[in-house]
Amino acid sequence: MTQQPTNSAARAGGVAAPPPTGPVRLTINGQQHTLQLAPWTTLLDALREYLHLTGTKKGCDHGQCGACTVLVDGKRINSCLTLAVMHEDEDITTIEGLGTPETLHPLQQAFVDHDAFQCGYCTPGQICSAQGLLNEGRAHTEAEIREHMSGNVCRCGAYVGILNAVKEVVDRKSSEHRS
Amino acid sequence: MSTTNHIGKPTSRVDGPAKVTGTARYAAEYAVPDLTYGWVISSPIAKGKITKIHADEVLALPGVLQVFSHENVPSLAWFDRSYKDQVAPGGSPFRPLHDNEIKFSQQPVALVVAENFELARYAASLLRIEYEQEKHETSLETKREDGFEPGRGKTGYMPPPPPRGNPDKAWEEAPHRMEAEYVHGAQHHNPMELFATTAEWRGEGKITAYDKTQGVYNVQQYLTKIFGLKKDDCRVVNEYMGGGFGSGLRPQYSVFLAVMAALELKRSVRLTLTRQQMFSFGHRPHTLQYLKLATNADGTLAALQHHALHETSRFEDYTENVVNWSGMLYQCDNVKLGYQLAKLDVYTPLDMRAPGAATGSIGLEIAMDEMAYEAGLDPLEFRLRNYAERDQNQDKPFSSKKLRECYHQGAAKFGWDKRTQAPGSMRDKDGKLIGWGIGGGVWDATQQKSAAKASITADGHLTVSSAAGENGTGTYTIMTQIAAETLGLPIEAVTFKLGDTDLPEAPLQGGSWTAASVGTAVKNTCEALGEKLLKLAQKLDDSPLKGAKLEDVEFVNGQIRLRSDASQAVVLRDVLQASGETKVEADSSAMPNMLKQQQYSLHSHNIVFAEVKVDEELGTVHVTRVVNAVAAGRILNLKTARSQVLGSVVWGISMALMEETVMDHKFGRYMNHNYAEYHVPVNADIHDIDVLFVEEEDDIVNPLGVKGIGEVGMLGVAAAITNAVFHATGKRVRDLPVMIDKLL
Ligand code: FES
Ligand code: FES
């Protein structure tokens, strides 16, 4: 048998040249960047390989694990499933934009306090996802948090800690709201 | 030596802030200049030959640097032994791109290297390869009669002990008997982080490999032997690993290919495998287990037989200890254990969390449940009647064994006494069936040779290092605690470094032995440093410590003081400053005390209580409550240890209800090799989990009294859940995972 090229241009017989690059303006964590990118570069690869913002992780590249979760205009998305060129003029927030080791974001602090991770590889995605969930304002009970955090796989199985960490911040938010 | 007592405290992870902010760096995240990217092409056939590779078409693309395959691979080490790593099984290790022969589906057949990631991926998608297919065999079912007993090839493998008593006769004559077969399919580790290597070309044949591995020294050894590199020219680094579970015990083809390409191209190369390719380099083997148990009228075991058969590759005899545990977990005088392998056209299986024991505990603990029902006994009562006071496999006493306390404390916490024995006899208020089941296990407490180095600077900051690994186990944190405890320093005054072949050698990160092995080395090293500091302290004018021996003093709160009179103290920082040295250093290592240890059987134990709720109409199973009671010696950090056991329970739930890599035998290929179809639990699948650490003192296992907890927590979880499903529904499922179709 012949291992067929997975690319349609090649299957048709010719080898098409790769697409040309062009400038792409991205606003990440409040900072403007202009990158030379081909249109096929995903937002995830733009972050990791071109900007060295490696806090955003790649666990599958297929939208199946959530490790690559970032916030675009406050909404959580899988950055592996979208192209960088589609996000000019939008506000992108990655884990690096939430806090630093010296000044942790409340979710980051809660994750440390509740030991909501082991290897830490799913963690930036979990935290961005949790921030997205807070922005959505729809998770209140434990069951709701579990359900709405289920797009982020943690192979280490730190789910009990993740639930408790997110719950703590959700509860604090709603008590701030009341007072 | 000191009383500040960091050990045992639930200290938050010292590497926590780095992990939650995304600043912890994993193998594919090192920014090195002039980087190129590799993409691996995997074989679509399971057996045959590559007949042609159309590399030219791809090489014509500007920016594509090379297509590596068996046709142009540089000449490398010839003998098999050069390819054998520290945990290689017996046989002949797989050599990537060695020749045109295909031995398993998804075998790496070529590597494309290009100037950027997207181009490498694109070029790989264009590459045409021709194959001549041969007939493959991938079904264990067809190999039932072809099993063979493996040799002792692999480190840690113990052939089953010889039979004792008369198991056949005892089984025939006993009043209560059972026999059954238990099966689970292949499973893949699937850590979240993809396997990756950033091979940095440092010029003049020097390489630094930032590699995802559970053993930087193992990888260094492998690379230096194969590529003929000097150790100094081949540094291997892994400061953080995004999960291992055994997948990083052996050097994988990713590191081989990245380093080969870097050496050939004289450029730095980054290579990241895809999630699909994460199913191509080792798995928990598909295993068939046959158990035969018999019980006397008084509820004691009359006979126990446990036989296992699992797959291995054509080229290596992968072994794990599946059945041996059955000869030691319960008291029984008539025992026969058997273990065989069968060769298939698959890649060699690989140790996966609690290798062997996780598998064996499924067979044994479901069989024990069946036996208890057969004999009309409560499953916990049945285990208590058969409690092993001695390890009958080795005929030795246990160095410590608090399993009975686990049974009692776990049962109390779970409320086991409210259980009614009959299947289908318990329901919740919504009418769902409730099932309660138990299962447990036993795991080795081992210690390996390790070395460490400690250095304290004039400002009183201590840095301790050893090339151990951090894959989520909490290594950074517990080693910091041990060092801080030994020298009486606050946690903030201590830094622990790991994962680098420039540091003293540590064993592979596996087998639950890191805490015992590296921990003891850290303790010894800090004590050696303490001795040097005491000598310096005695040189101070009017030193109150003059004439004191190491055992006369203690290190507390940054001071060295007399045990007999705490007011007689000197401040460490003053000692360092007066000494005029910029730093004081010590090296040491630790070895297990064989003489003391070999008289005993060294093991950790656990028991798991699980509750499931089953919807009768839909056949859905939810694990609503788990209590896992563990006796594993001293617990160094309650927080990280608890997380390890919580994670183990999630793994057990996964094994019981979800996880399986399904083979399409027509193609000899795994069908669900992605994260969407290889099911693992998500947050919504996990409910109440309680972890109990039963106090267990043990000064025989090692000076720290730790037994390790990476594996033991996983034992018995899948069996407990499966037994609970039986208790809820009356349906005995013997092939895992328990899916809806097996219950309807
Ligand atoms: S990497 Fe994007 S969802 Fe997995
Ligand atoms: S912490 Fe390791 S995958 Fe979540």
CSV table of N, CA, C and O and ligand atoms in Angstrom, one decimal, chain A residues 116-123 126 153-158 162, chain B residues 191-193 242-243 245 471-472, ligand 2:
chain,number,residue,atom,x,y,z
A,116,ALA,N,-4.8,22.2,43.8
A,116,ALA,CA,-5.8,21.8,42.7
A,116,ALA,C,-5.0,21.4,41.5
A,116,ALA,O,-5.5,21.6,40.3
A,117,PHE,N,-3.9,20.8,41.6
A,117,PHE,CA,-3.1,20.3,40.5
A,117,PHE,C,-2.0,19.4,41.0
A,117,PHE,O,-1.7,19.4,42.2
A,118,GLN,N,-1.4,18.6,40.1
A,118,GLN,CA,-0.2,17.9,40.5
A,118,GLN,C,0.9,18.3,39.5
A,118,GLN,O,1.7,19.1,39.9
A,119,CYS,N,0.8,17.8,38.3
A,119,CYS,CA,1.9,18.1,37.4
A,119,CYS,C,1.8,19.5,36.9
A,119,CYS,O,2.8,20.1,36.5
A,120,GLY,N,0.6,20.1,36.9
A,120,GLY,CA,0.5,21.5,36.6
A,120,GLY,C,0.3,21.8,35.1
A,120,GLY,O,0.2,22.9,34.7
A,121,TYR,N,0.2,20.7,34.3
A,121,TYR,CA,0.2,21.0,32.9
A,121,TYR,C,-1.2,21.4,32.4
A,121,TYR,O,-1.3,22.2,31.5
A,122,CYS,N,-2.3,21.0,33.1
A,122,CYS,CA,-3.6,21.4,32.7
A,122,CYS,C,-4.0,22.7,33.4
A,122,CYS,O,-5.0,23.3,33.1
A,123,THR,N,-3.2,23.1,34.3
A,123,THR,CA,-3.5,24.1,35.3
A,123,THR,C,-3.8,25.5,34.7
A,123,THR,O,-4.8,26.1,35.0
A,126,GLN,N,-7.1,25.3,33.2
A,126,GLN,CA,-8.2,25.2,34.2
A,126,GLN,C,-8.5,26.6,34.7
A,126,GLN,O,-9.6,27.0,34.9
A,153,VAL,N,-9.7,18.7,30.8
A,153,VAL,CA,-9.3,17.4,31.4
A,153,VAL,C,-8.1,17.6,32.3
A,153,VAL,O,-7.2,18.4,32.0
A,154,CYS,N,-8.1,16.9,33.4
A,154,CYS,CA,-6.9,16.8,34.2
A,154,CYS,C,-6.5,15.3,34.4
A,154,CYS,O,-7.2,14.6,35.1
A,155,ARG,N,-5.5,14.9,33.7
A,155,ARG,CA,-5.1,13.5,33.8
A,155,ARG,C,-4.6,13.1,35.2
A,155,ARG,O,-4.7,12.0,35.6
A,156,CYS,N,-4.0,14.1,35.9
A,156,CYS,CA,-3.6,13.8,37.2
A,156,CYS,C,-4.8,13.6,38.2
A,156,CYS,O,-4.6,13.1,39.3
A,157,GLY,N,-5.9,14.0,37.7
A,157,GLY,CA,-7.1,13.8,38.6
A,157,GLY,C,-7.2,14.7,39.8
A,157,GLY,O,-7.6,14.3,40.8
A,158,ALA,N,-6.9,16.0,39.6
A,158,ALA,CA,-7.0,16.9,40.7
A,158,ALA,C,-8.3,17.6,40.8
A,158,ALA,O,-8.5,18.7,41.3
A,162,ILE,N,-9.7,21.2,42.3
A,162,ILE,CA,-10.1,22.2,41.3
A,162,ILE,C,-11.5,22.7,41.7
A,162,ILE,O,-11.7,23.9,41.8
B,191,PRO,N,-0.5,11.1,29.7
B,191,PRO,CA,-0.3,12.3,30.5
B,191,PRO,C,-0.7,13.5,29.6
B,191,PRO,O,-0.7,13.5,28.4
B,192,MET,N,-1.0,14.6,30.3
B,192,MET,CA,-1.5,15.8,29.6
B,192,MET,C,-0.5,16.4,28.7
B,192,MET,O,-0.8,16.8,27.6
B,193,GLU,N,0.7,16.4,29.1
B,193,GLU,CA,1.8,17.0,28.3
B,193,GLU,C,2.2,16.0,27.2
B,193,GLU,O,2.4,14.8,27.6
B,242,GLY,N,4.9,17.2,32.6
B,242,GLY,CA,3.4,17.3,32.7
B,242,GLY,C,2.7,15.9,32.8
B,242,GLY,O,1.9,15.6,31.9
B,243,GLY,N,3.1,15.2,33.8
B,243,GLY,CA,2.5,13.9,34.0
B,243,GLY,C,3.4,12.8,33.4
B,243,GLY,O,3.9,13.0,32.3
B,245,PHE,N,3.3,8.9,34.9
B,245,PHE,CA,2.5,7.6,35.1
B,245,PHE,C,3.3,6.4,34.6
B,245,PHE,O,2.6,5.4,34.3
B,471,ASN,N,6.9,15.1,38.5
B,471,ASN,CA,5.9,14.9,37.5
B,471,ASN,C,4.5,15.1,38.1
B,471,ASN,O,3.5,14.6,37.7
B,472,GLY,N,4.5,15.9,39.2
B,472,GLY,CA,3.2,16.1,39.9
B,472,GLY,C,3.2,15.5,41.2
B,472,GLY,O,2.3,15.6,42.0
C,2,FES,S1,-2.4,18.7,37.1
C,2,FES,FE1,-1.6,17.2,35.8
C,2,FES,S2,-3.1,17.1,34.3
C,2,FES,FE2,-4.0,18.4,35.7
